[in-house]
CSV table of N, CA and C and ligand atoms in Angstrom, one decimal:
chain,number,residue,atom,x,y,z
A,19,MET,N,-2.8,-21.5,88.9
A,19,MET,CA,-3.2,-22.6,89.7
A,19,MET,C,-4.7,-22.4,90.2
A,20,PRO,N,-5.6,-23.3,90.0
A,20,PRO,CA,-6.9,-23.2,90.5
A,20,PRO,C,-6.9,-23.2,92.1
A,21,ASN,N,-7.6,-22.3,92.7
A,21,ASN,CA,-7.6,-22.3,94.1
A,21,ASN,C,-8.9,-22.8,94.8
A,22,VAL,N,-9.9,-23.1,94.0
A,22,VAL,CA,-11.1,-23.7,94.6
A,22,VAL,C,-11.4,-25.0,93.8
A,23,GLU,N,-11.5,-26.1,94.5
A,23,GLU,CA,-11.8,-27.4,93.9
A,23,GLU,C,-13.1,-27.9,94.6
A,24,LEU,N,-14.1,-28.2,93.8
A,24,LEU,CA,-15.3,-28.7,94.3
A,24,LEU,C,-16.0,-29.6,93.3
A,25,THR,N,-17.1,-30.2,93.7
A,25,THR,CA,-17.9,-31.0,92.7
A,25,THR,C,-19.2,-30.2,92.4
A,26,VAL,N,-19.5,-30.0,91.1
A,26,VAL,CA,-20.7,-29.3,90.8
A,26,VAL,C,-21.5,-30.2,89.8
A,27,ASN,N,-22.7,-30.5,90.2
A,27,ASN,CA,-23.6,-31.4,89.4
A,27,ASN,C,-22.9,-32.7,89.0
A,28,GLY,N,-22.2,-33.2,90.0
A,28,GLY,CA,-21.5,-34.5,89.8
A,28,GLY,C,-20.2,-34.5,89.1
A,29,LYS,N,-19.8,-33.3,88.7
A,29,LYS,CA,-18.5,-33.2,88.0
A,29,LYS,C,-17.4,-32.4,88.8
A,30,ALA,N,-16.2,-32.9,88.9
A,30,ALA,CA,-15.2,-32.2,89.6
A,30,ALA,C,-14.8,-31.0,88.8
A,31,VAL,N,-14.7,-29.9,89.5
A,31,VAL,CA,-14.2,-28.6,88.8
A,31,VAL,C,-13.2,-28.0,89.7
A,32,ALA,N,-12.3,-27.3,89.0
A,32,ALA,CA,-11.2,-26.5,89.7
A,32,ALA,C,-11.2,-25.1,89.1
A,33,VAL,N,-11.3,-24.1,89.9
A,33,VAL,CA,-11.5,-22.7,89.4
A,33,VAL,C,-10.6,-21.8,90.1
A,34,ASP,N,-10.0,-20.8,89.4
A,34,ASP,CA,-9.2,-19.8,90.1
A,34,ASP,C,-10.0,-18.6,90.3
A,35,VAL,N,-10.3,-18.2,91.5
A,35,VAL,CA,-11.2,-17.1,91.8
A,35,VAL,C,-10.5,-16.2,92.9
A,36,GLU,N,-11.0,-15.0,92.9
A,36,GLU,CA,-10.5,-14.1,94.0
A,36,GLU,C,-11.1,-14.5,95.3
A,37,ASP,N,-10.5,-14.2,96.4
A,37,ASP,CA,-10.9,-14.6,97.7
A,37,ASP,C,-12.4,-14.1,98.0
A,38,ARG,N,-12.7,-12.9,97.4
A,38,ARG,CA,-14.0,-12.3,97.7
A,38,ARG,C,-15.1,-12.9,96.8
A,39,THR,N,-14.8,-13.8,95.9
A,39,THR,CA,-15.8,-14.3,95.0
A,39,THR,C,-16.9,-15.1,95.7
A,40,LEU,N,-18.1,-14.8,95.4
A,40,LEU,CA,-19.2,-15.5,96.0
A,40,LEU,C,-19.5,-16.8,95.2
A,41,LEU,N,-20.1,-17.8,95.9
A,41,LEU,CA,-20.4,-19.0,95.2
A,41,LEU,C,-21.3,-18.8,94.0
A,42,VAL,N,-22.3,-17.9,94.1
A,42,VAL,CA,-23.2,-17.7,93.0
A,42,VAL,C,-22.5,-17.1,91.8
A,43,HIS,N,-21.4,-16.3,92.0
A,43,HIS,CA,-20.7,-15.8,90.8
A,43,HIS,C,-19.7,-16.9,90.3
A,44,LEU,N,-19.2,-17.7,91.1
A,44,LEU,CA,-18.4,-18.8,90.6
A,44,LEU,C,-19.3,-19.7,89.6
A,45,LEU,N,-20.5,-20.0,90.1
A,45,LEU,CA,-21.4,-20.8,89.3
A,45,LEU,C,-21.8,-20.1,88.0
A,46,ARG,N,-22.2,-18.8,88.1
A,46,ARG,CA,-22.7,-18.1,86.9
A,46,ARG,C,-21.6,-17.7,86.0
A,47,ASP,N,-20.6,-17.1,86.5
A,47,ASP,CA,-19.6,-16.4,85.7
A,47,ASP,C,-18.5,-17.3,85.2
A,48,HIS,N,-18.1,-18.3,86.1
A,48,HIS,CA,-17.0,-19.2,85.7
A,48,HIS,C,-17.5,-20.5,85.1
A,49,LEU,N,-18.7,-21.0,85.5
A,49,LEU,CA,-19.1,-22.3,85.0
A,49,LEU,C,-20.3,-22.1,84.1
A,50,ASN,N,-20.8,-20.9,83.9
A,50,ASN,CA,-21.9,-20.6,83.0
A,50,ASN,C,-23.2,-21.3,83.4
A,51,LEU,N,-23.4,-21.6,84.7
A,51,LEU,CA,-24.6,-22.2,85.2
A,51,LEU,C,-25.5,-21.1,85.6
A,52,THR,N,-26.2,-20.5,84.6
A,52,THR,CA,-26.9,-19.3,84.8
A,52,THR,C,-28.4,-19.5,85.3
A,53,GLY,N,-28.7,-20.8,85.5
A,53,GLY,CA,-30.0,-21.1,86.1
A,53,GLY,C,-30.1,-20.6,87.5
A,54,THR,N,-29.0,-20.5,88.2
A,54,THR,CA,-29.0,-19.9,89.5
A,54,THR,C,-29.0,-18.4,89.4
A,55,HIS,N,-30.1,-17.8,89.9
A,55,HIS,CA,-30.3,-16.3,89.6
A,55,HIS,C,-29.8,-15.5,90.8
A,56,VAL,N,-29.6,-14.2,90.5
A,56,VAL,CA,-29.3,-13.2,91.5
A,56,VAL,C,-30.4,-12.2,91.5
A,57,GLY,N,-31.2,-12.2,92.6
A,57,GLY,CA,-32.3,-11.3,92.7
A,57,GLY,C,-32.1,-10.1,93.5
A,58,CYS,N,-31.3,-10.3,94.6
A,58,CYS,CA,-31.1,-9.2,95.6
A,58,CYS,C,-29.7,-9.0,96.0
A,59,ASP,N,-28.9,-10.1,96.0
A,59,ASP,CA,-27.5,-10.1,96.5
A,59,ASP,C,-27.4,-9.8,98.0
A,60,THR,N,-28.5,-9.7,98.7
A,60,THR,CA,-28.5,-9.4,100.1
A,60,THR,C,-29.2,-10.5,100.9
A,61,SER,N,-29.3,-11.7,100.4
A,61,SER,CA,-29.7,-12.8,101.2
A,61,SER,C,-31.2,-12.8,101.6
A,62,GLN,N,-32.0,-12.1,100.7
A,62,GLN,CA,-33.4,-12.0,101.0
A,62,GLN,C,-34.3,-12.8,100.1
A,63,CYS,N,-34.0,-12.9,98.8
A,63,CYS,CA,-35.0,-13.3,97.8
A,63,CYS,C,-35.0,-14.8,97.6
A,64,GLY,N,-33.9,-15.5,97.7
A,64,GLY,CA,-33.8,-16.9,97.5
A,64,GLY,C,-33.7,-17.4,96.1
A,65,ALA,N,-33.5,-16.4,95.2
A,65,ALA,CA,-33.4,-16.8,93.7
A,65,ALA,C,-32.1,-17.5,93.5
A,66,CYS,N,-31.1,-17.4,94.4
A,66,CYS,CA,-29.8,-18.0,94.2
A,66,CYS,C,-29.6,-19.3,95.0
A,67,VAL,N,-30.7,-20.0,95.4
A,67,VAL,CA,-30.5,-21.2,96.3
A,67,VAL,C,-30.0,-22.3,95.4
A,68,VAL,N,-29.0,-23.0,96.0
A,68,VAL,CA,-28.4,-24.2,95.4
A,68,VAL,C,-28.3,-25.2,96.6
A,69,HIS,N,-27.9,-26.4,96.3
A,69,HIS,CA,-27.6,-27.4,97.4
A,69,HIS,C,-26.1,-27.5,97.6
A,70,ILE,N,-25.7,-27.4,98.9
A,70,ILE,CA,-24.3,-27.8,99.2
A,70,ILE,C,-24.4,-29.0,100.1
A,71,ASP,N,-23.9,-30.1,99.6
A,71,ASP,CA,-23.9,-31.4,100.3
A,71,ASP,C,-25.4,-31.7,100.7
A,72,GLY,N,-26.3,-31.4,99.8
A,72,GLY,CA,-27.7,-31.8,99.9
A,72,GLY,C,-28.6,-30.8,100.7
A,73,ARG,N,-28.0,-29.8,101.2
A,73,ARG,CA,-28.8,-28.8,102.0
A,73,ARG,C,-29.0,-27.5,101.2
A,74,ALA,N,-30.2,-26.9,101.2
A,74,ALA,CA,-30.4,-25.7,100.5
A,74,ALA,C,-29.7,-24.5,101.1
A,75,VAL,N,-29.0,-23.7,100.3
A,75,VAL,CA,-28.2,-22.6,100.8
A,75,VAL,C,-28.3,-21.5,99.8
A,76,LYS,N,-28.4,-20.2,100.3
A,76,LYS,CA,-28.4,-19.1,99.4
A,76,LYS,C,-26.9,-18.8,99.0
A,77,SER,N,-26.7,-19.0,97.7
A,77,SER,CA,-25.3,-19.0,97.2
A,77,SER,C,-24.7,-17.6,97.1
A,78,CYS,N,-25.6,-16.6,97.4
A,78,CYS,CA,-25.0,-15.2,97.5
A,78,CYS,C,-24.5,-14.9,98.9
A,79,THR,N,-24.7,-15.9,99.8
A,79,THR,CA,-24.2,-15.7,101.1
A,79,THR,C,-23.0,-16.5,101.4
A,80,VAL,N,-22.5,-17.2,100.4
A,80,VAL,CA,-21.4,-18.2,100.6
A,80,VAL,C,-20.2,-17.8,99.7
A,81,LEU,N,-19.0,-17.7,100.3
A,81,LEU,CA,-17.8,-17.5,99.5
A,81,LEU,C,-17.5,-18.7,98.7
A,82,ALA,N,-17.1,-18.6,97.5
A,82,ALA,CA,-16.7,-19.7,96.7
A,82,ALA,C,-15.7,-20.6,97.5
A,83,ALA,N,-14.8,-20.0,98.2
A,83,ALA,CA,-13.8,-20.7,98.9
A,83,ALA,C,-14.4,-21.6,100.0
A,84,GLN,N,-15.5,-21.1,100.6
A,84,GLN,CA,-16.1,-21.9,101.6
A,84,GLN,C,-16.8,-23.2,101.1
A,85,ALA,N,-17.0,-23.2,99.8
A,85,ALA,CA,-17.6,-24.4,99.2
A,85,ALA,C,-16.6,-25.4,98.7
A,86,ALA,N,-15.3,-25.0,98.9
A,86,ALA,CA,-14.2,-25.9,98.4
A,86,ALA,C,-14.4,-27.3,99.1
A,87,GLY,N,-14.3,-28.3,98.3
A,87,GLY,CA,-14.3,-29.7,98.8
A,87,GLY,C,-15.8,-30.2,99.0
A,88,SER,N,-16.8,-29.4,98.7
A,88,SER,CA,-18.1,-29.8,98.9
A,88,SER,C,-18.8,-30.2,97.5
A,89,SER,N,-20.0,-30.8,97.6
A,89,SER,CA,-20.7,-31.2,96.4
A,89,SER,C,-21.9,-30.2,96.3
A,90,VAL,N,-21.9,-29.5,95.2
A,90,VAL,CA,-22.9,-28.4,94.9
A,90,VAL,C,-23.8,-29.0,93.8
A,91,THR,N,-25.1,-28.8,94.0
A,91,THR,CA,-26.1,-29.1,93.0
A,91,THR,C,-26.8,-27.8,92.7
A,92,THR,N,-26.9,-27.5,91.4
A,92,THR,CA,-27.7,-26.4,90.9
A,92,THR,C,-29.0,-26.9,90.2
A,93,ILE,N,-29.8,-26.0,89.8
A,93,ILE,CA,-31.0,-26.4,89.1
A,93,ILE,C,-30.7,-27.2,87.8
A,94,GLU,N,-29.5,-26.9,87.2
A,94,GLU,CA,-29.1,-27.7,86.0
A,94,GLU,C,-28.8,-29.1,86.3
A,95,GLY,N,-28.6,-29.4,87.6
A,95,GLY,CA,-28.2,-30.8,87.9
A,95,GLY,C,-29.3,-31.6,88.5
A,96,LEU,N,-30.5,-31.1,88.5
A,96,LEU,CA,-31.6,-31.7,89.2
A,96,LEU,C,-32.3,-32.8,88.4
A,97,ALA,N,-32.5,-32.6,87.1
A,97,ALA,CA,-33.2,-33.6,86.2
A,97,ALA,C,-32.2,-34.7,86.0
A,98,ARG,N,-32.8,-35.9,85.6
A,98,ARG,CA,-32.0,-37.0,85.2
A,98,ARG,C,-32.1,-37.1,83.7
A,99,GLY,N,-31.2,-36.5,83.0
A,99,GLY,CA,-31.3,-36.5,81.5
A,99,GLY,C,-32.5,-35.7,81.1
A,100,ASP,N,-33.4,-36.4,80.3
A,100,ASP,CA,-34.6,-35.7,79.8
A,100,ASP,C,-35.7,-35.8,80.9
A,101,GLU,N,-35.5,-36.5,81.9
A,101,GLU,CA,-36.6,-36.7,82.9
A,101,GLU,C,-36.5,-35.7,84.0
A,102,LEU,N,-37.6,-34.9,84.1
A,102,LEU,CA,-37.6,-33.8,85.1
A,102,LEU,C,-37.6,-34.4,86.5
A,103,HIS,N,-36.9,-33.7,87.4
A,103,HIS,CA,-37.1,-34.1,88.8
A,103,HIS,C,-38.6,-34.0,89.2
A,104,PRO,N,-39.1,-34.8,90.1
A,104,PRO,CA,-40.5,-34.7,90.5
A,104,PRO,C,-40.9,-33.3,90.9
A,105,MET,N,-40.0,-32.6,91.5
A,105,MET,CA,-40.4,-31.2,91.9
A,105,MET,C,-40.6,-30.3,90.7
A,106,GLN,N,-39.7,-30.5,89.7
A,106,GLN,CA,-39.8,-29.7,88.5
A,106,GLN,C,-41.1,-30.0,87.8
A,107,ALA,N,-41.4,-31.3,87.7
A,107,ALA,CA,-42.6,-31.8,87.0
A,107,ALA,C,-43.9,-31.2,87.8
A,108,ALA,N,-43.8,-31.2,89.1
A,108,ALA,CA,-45.0,-30.7,89.9
A,108,ALA,C,-45.2,-29.2,89.7
A,109,PHE,N,-44.1,-28.5,89.6
A,109,PHE,CA,-44.2,-27.0,89.3
A,109,PHE,C,-44.8,-26.8,88.0
A,110,ARG,N,-44.4,-27.6,87.0
A,110,ARG,CA,-45.0,-27.4,85.6
A,110,ARG,C,-46.5,-27.8,85.6
A,111,ASP,N,-46.8,-28.9,86.3
A,111,ASP,CA,-48.2,-29.4,86.2
A,111,ASP,C,-49.2,-28.6,87.0
A,112,ASN,N,-48.7,-27.9,88.1
A,112,ASN,CA,-49.6,-27.1,88.9
A,112,ASN,C,-49.5,-25.6,88.7
A,113,HIS,N,-48.8,-25.3,87.6
A,113,HIS,CA,-48.6,-23.8,87.2
A,113,HIS,C,-48.0,-23.1,88.4
A,114,GLY,N,-46.9,-23.6,88.9
A,114,GLY,CA,-46.2,-23.0,90.1
A,114,GLY,C,-45.3,-21.9,89.7
A,115,LEU,N,-45.4,-21.4,88.5
A,115,LEU,CA,-44.5,-20.4,88.0
A,115,LEU,C,-45.2,-19.5,87.0
A,116,GLN,N,-44.7,-18.3,86.9
A,116,GLN,CA,-45.2,-17.4,85.9
A,116,GLN,C,-44.0,-16.9,85.1
A,117,CYS,N,-43.3,-15.8,85.6
A,117,CYS,CA,-42.1,-15.4,84.8
A,117,CYS,C,-40.9,-16.3,84.9
A,118,GLY,N,-40.9,-17.1,86.0
A,118,GLY,CA,-39.8,-18.1,86.2
A,118,GLY,C,-38.6,-17.6,86.9
A,119,PHE,N,-38.5,-16.3,87.2
A,119,PHE,CA,-37.3,-15.8,87.8
A,119,PHE,C,-37.0,-16.5,89.1
A,120,CYS,N,-38.0,-16.6,90.0
A,120,CYS,CA,-37.7,-17.2,91.3
A,120,CYS,C,-37.6,-18.7,91.3
A,121,THR,N,-38.1,-19.3,90.1
A,121,THR,CA,-38.3,-20.7,90.1
A,121,THR,C,-37.1,-21.6,90.4
A,122,PRO,N,-36.0,-21.4,89.9
A,122,PRO,CA,-34.8,-22.3,90.2
A,122,PRO,C,-34.6,-22.3,91.7
A,123,GLY,N,-34.5,-21.2,92.4
A,123,GLY,CA,-34.3,-21.1,93.8
A,123,GLY,C,-35.5,-21.7,94.6
A,124,MET,N,-36.7,-21.5,94.1
A,124,MET,CA,-37.9,-22.0,94.8
A,124,MET,C,-37.8,-23.5,94.7
A,125,ILE,N,-37.5,-24.1,93.6
A,125,ILE,CA,-37.4,-25.5,93.4
A,125,ILE,C,-36.3,-26.1,94.3
A,126,MET,N,-35.1,-25.5,94.3
A,126,MET,CA,-34.0,-26.1,95.1
A,126,MET,C,-34.4,-26.1,96.5
A,127,THR,N,-35.0,-25.0,97.0
A,127,THR,CA,-35.4,-24.9,98.4
A,127,THR,C,-36.4,-26.0,98.7
A,128,SER,N,-37.4,-26.1,97.8
A,128,SER,CA,-38.5,-27.0,98.0
A,128,SER,C,-38.1,-28.5,98.0
A,129,VAL,N,-37.1,-28.9,97.2
A,129,VAL,CA,-36.6,-30.2,97.3
A,129,VAL,C,-36.0,-30.5,98.7
A,130,ASP,N,-35.2,-29.5,99.2
A,130,ASP,CA,-34.7,-29.7,100.5
A,130,ASP,C,-35.8,-29.8,101.6
A,131,VAL,N,-36.8,-29.0,101.4
A,131,VAL,CA,-37.9,-29.0,102.4
A,131,VAL,C,-38.6,-30.4,102.4
A,132,VAL,N,-38.8,-30.9,101.2
A,132,VAL,CA,-39.4,-32.3,101.2
A,132,VAL,C,-38.5,-33.3,101.8
A,133,ASN,N,-37.2,-33.2,101.4
A,133,ASN,CA,-36.2,-34.2,101.9
A,133,ASN,C,-36.2,-34.1,103.5
A,134,ARG,N,-36.3,-32.9,104.0
A,134,ARG,CA,-36.2,-32.8,105.5
A,134,ARG,C,-37.5,-33.2,106.2
A,135,ASN,N,-38.6,-32.9,105.6
A,135,ASN,CA,-39.9,-33.1,106.3
A,135,ASN,C,-40.7,-34.3,105.8
A,136,GLY,N,-40.3,-34.9,104.7
A,136,GLY,CA,-41.0,-36.1,104.2
A,136,GLY,C,-42.5,-35.9,104.2
A,137,GLY,N,-43.2,-36.9,104.8
A,137,GLY,CA,-44.6,-36.9,104.9
A,137,GLY,C,-45.2,-35.9,105.9
A,138,GLU,N,-44.4,-35.2,106.6
A,138,GLU,CA,-44.9,-34.3,107.6
A,138,GLU,C,-45.2,-32.9,107.1
A,139,LEU,N,-45.6,-32.8,105.9
A,139,LEU,CA,-45.8,-31.5,105.3
A,139,LEU,C,-47.3,-31.2,105.1
A,140,ASP,N,-47.6,-30.0,105.5
A,140,ASP,CA,-49.0,-29.5,105.1
A,140,ASP,C,-48.8,-28.0,104.6
A,141,GLU,N,-49.9,-27.4,104.2
A,141,GLU,CA,-49.8,-26.1,103.6
A,141,GLU,C,-49.1,-25.1,104.5
A,142,SER,N,-49.5,-25.1,105.7
A,142,SER,CA,-48.8,-24.0,106.6
A,142,SER,C,-47.4,-24.3,106.8
A,143,LYS,N,-47.0,-25.5,106.9
A,143,LYS,CA,-45.5,-25.8,107.0
A,143,LYS,C,-44.8,-25.4,105.7
A,144,VAL,N,-45.4,-25.7,104.6
A,144,VAL,CA,-44.7,-25.3,103.3
A,144,VAL,C,-44.6,-23.8,103.2
A,145,ARG,N,-45.6,-23.1,103.6
A,145,ARG,CA,-45.5,-21.6,103.5
A,145,ARG,C,-44.5,-21.1,104.5
A,146,HIS,N,-44.4,-21.7,105.7
A,146,HIS,CA,-43.3,-21.3,106.6
A,146,HIS,C,-41.9,-21.6,106.1
A,147,GLU,N,-41.8,-22.8,105.5
A,147,GLU,CA,-40.4,-23.2,105.0
A,147,GLU,C,-40.0,-22.3,103.8
A,148,LEU,N,-41.0,-21.8,103.1
A,148,LEU,CA,-40.6,-21.0,101.9
A,148,LEU,C,-40.5,-19.5,102.2
A,149,GLU,N,-40.5,-19.1,103.4
A,149,GLU,CA,-40.5,-17.7,103.8
A,149,GLU,C,-39.2,-17.0,103.2
A,150,GLY,N,-38.2,-17.7,103.0
A,150,GLY,CA,-36.9,-17.1,102.5
A,150,GLY,C,-36.9,-17.0,101.0
A,151,ASN,N,-37.9,-17.4,100.3
A,151,ASN,CA,-38.0,-17.3,98.9
A,151,ASN,C,-39.1,-16.4,98.4
A,152,ILE,N,-38.8,-15.4,97.7
A,152,ILE,CA,-39.8,-14.4,97.3
A,152,ILE,C,-40.2,-14.6,95.8
A,153,CYS,N,-41.5,-14.6,95.6
A,153,CYS,CA,-42.0,-14.6,94.2
A,153,CYS,C,-42.9,-13.4,94.0
A,154,ARG,N,-42.6,-12.7,92.9
A,154,ARG,CA,-43.3,-11.4,92.6
A,154,ARG,C,-44.6,-11.7,91.8
A,155,CYS,N,-44.7,-12.9,91.3
A,155,CYS,CA,-45.8,-13.1,90.3
A,155,CYS,C,-47.0,-14.0,90.8
A,156,THR,N,-46.7,-15.1,91.5
A,156,THR,CA,-47.7,-16.1,91.6
A,156,THR,C,-48.7,-16.0,92.7
A,157,GLY,N,-48.4,-15.2,93.7
A,157,GLY,CA,-49.3,-15.2,94.9
A,157,GLY,C,-49.1,-16.5,95.8
A,158,TYR,N,-48.1,-17.3,95.4
A,158,TYR,CA,-47.7,-18.4,96.2
A,158,TYR,C,-48.6,-19.6,96.2
A,159,HIS,N,-49.9,-19.4,95.9
A,159,HIS,CA,-50.9,-20.5,96.0
A,159,HIS,C,-50.4,-21.8,95.2
A,160,ASN,N,-50.1,-21.6,94.0
A,160,ASN,CA,-49.8,-22.7,93.1
A,160,ASN,C,-48.4,-23.3,93.4
A,161,ILE,N,-47.5,-22.4,94.0
A,161,ILE,CA,-46.2,-22.9,94.4
A,161,ILE,C,-46.4,-23.9,95.6
A,162,VAL,N,-47.2,-23.5,96.5
A,162,VAL,CA,-47.5,-24.4,97.7
A,162,VAL,C,-48.2,-25.7,97.2
A,163,LYS,N,-49.1,-25.6,96.3
A,163,LYS,CA,-49.7,-26.8,95.7
A,163,LYS,C,-48.7,-27.7,95.0
A,164,SER,N,-47.7,-27.1,94.3
A,164,SER,CA,-46.7,-27.8,93.6
A,164,SER,C,-45.8,-28.6,94.6
A,165,VAL,N,-45.5,-27.9,95.7
A,165,VAL,CA,-44.6,-28.6,96.7
A,165,VAL,C,-45.3,-29.8,97.3
A,166,LEU,N,-46.6,-29.6,97.7
A,166,LEU,CA,-47.3,-30.7,98.3
A,166,LEU,C,-47.5,-31.9,97.3
A,167,ASP,N,-47.7,-31.5,96.0
A,167,ASP,CA,-47.8,-32.6,95.0
A,167,ASP,C,-46.5,-33.3,94.8
A,168,ALA,N,-45.4,-32.5,94.8
A,168,ALA,CA,-44.1,-33.1,94.6
A,168,ALA,C,-43.7,-34.0,95.8
A,169,ALA,N,-44.2,-33.7,97.0
A,169,ALA,CA,-43.8,-34.5,98.1
A,169,ALA,C,-44.4,-35.9,97.9
A,170,GLY,N,-45.6,-36.0,97.4
A,170,GLY,CA,-46.1,-37.3,97.1
A,170,GLY,C,-45.4,-38.0,95.9
A,171,ARG,N,-45.0,-37.3,94.9
A,171,ARG,CA,-44.3,-37.9,93.8
A,171,ARG,C,-42.9,-38.3,94.2
A,172,MET,N,-42.2,-37.6,95.1
A,172,MET,CA,-40.9,-37.9,95.5
A,172,MET,C,-41.0,-39.2,96.4
A,173,LYS,N,-42.0,-39.3,97.2
A,173,LYS,CA,-42.2,-40.5,98.0
A,173,LYS,C,-42.3,-41.8,97.1
A,174,LEU,N,-43.2,-41.6,96.0
A,174,LEU,CA,-43.4,-42.7,95.1
A,174,LEU,C,-42.1,-43.1,94.4
A,175,ALA,N,-41.3,-42.0,94.0
A,175,ALA,CA,-40.1,-42.3,93.3
A,175,ALA,C,-39.1,-43.0,94.1
A,176,GLN,N,-39.0,-42.6,95.4
A,176,GLN,CA,-38.1,-43.3,96.4
A,176,GLN,C,-38.5,-44.7,96.6
A,177,ALA,N,-39.8,-45.0,96.7
A,177,ALA,CA,-40.3,-46.3,96.9
A,177,ALA,C,-40.0,-47.2,95.7
A,178,ALA,N,-39.9,-46.6,94.5
A,178,ALA,CA,-39.7,-47.4,93.3
A,178,ALA,C,-38.2,-47.7,93.1
A,179,GLU,N,-37.3,-47.0,93.8
A,179,GLU,CA,-35.9,-47.2,93.6
A,179,GLU,C,-35.4,-48.5,94.2
B,220,FES,FE1,-29.3,-14.5,97.1
B,220,FES,FE2,-31.4,-12.9,96.7
B,220,FES,S1,-29.7,-13.3,95.4
B,220,FES,S2,-31.0,-14.3,98.4
B,221,FES,FE1,-42.1,-14.6,88.6
B,221,FES,FE2,-41.8,-16.1,90.9
B,221,FES,S1,-42.7,-16.7,88.9
B,221,FES,S2,-41.0,-14.1,90.5
């Protein structure tokens, strides 16, 4: 009998996991959603960030059972078909990534940052909000540029809906 039922990227899933299973391992090992990365397993790097009910969460800090009944979105669920999410497009266009390891978590955090702050974002606010996400490659400059660019794109996309 599956003991954890939740929605992942819009689809209902039911999985049988041990009580100690972390959400990140449910996603990667049971659902094969390997875009969510494990960088540290100690809640520091942010590579594992997903959304639970629309809010960014480090999935290595959440038991799978704690996510039961919630709606989880991973990086695989962000694009609409072939159309990248505005945050993904902004990271691509502003060279906001190099090796890409931190990028899924960085993007999931950044979408939540824009959703919560809307037009009230500037460079220092973005840098503050991204303190929980570590990038070893980029020096952060282009990541910050990407998030500020995406904030404008997301506003336009919302206005067009
Ligand atoms: Fe979760 Fe690093 S793997 S914060
Ligand atoms: Fe390599 Fe961020 S792009 S760790």
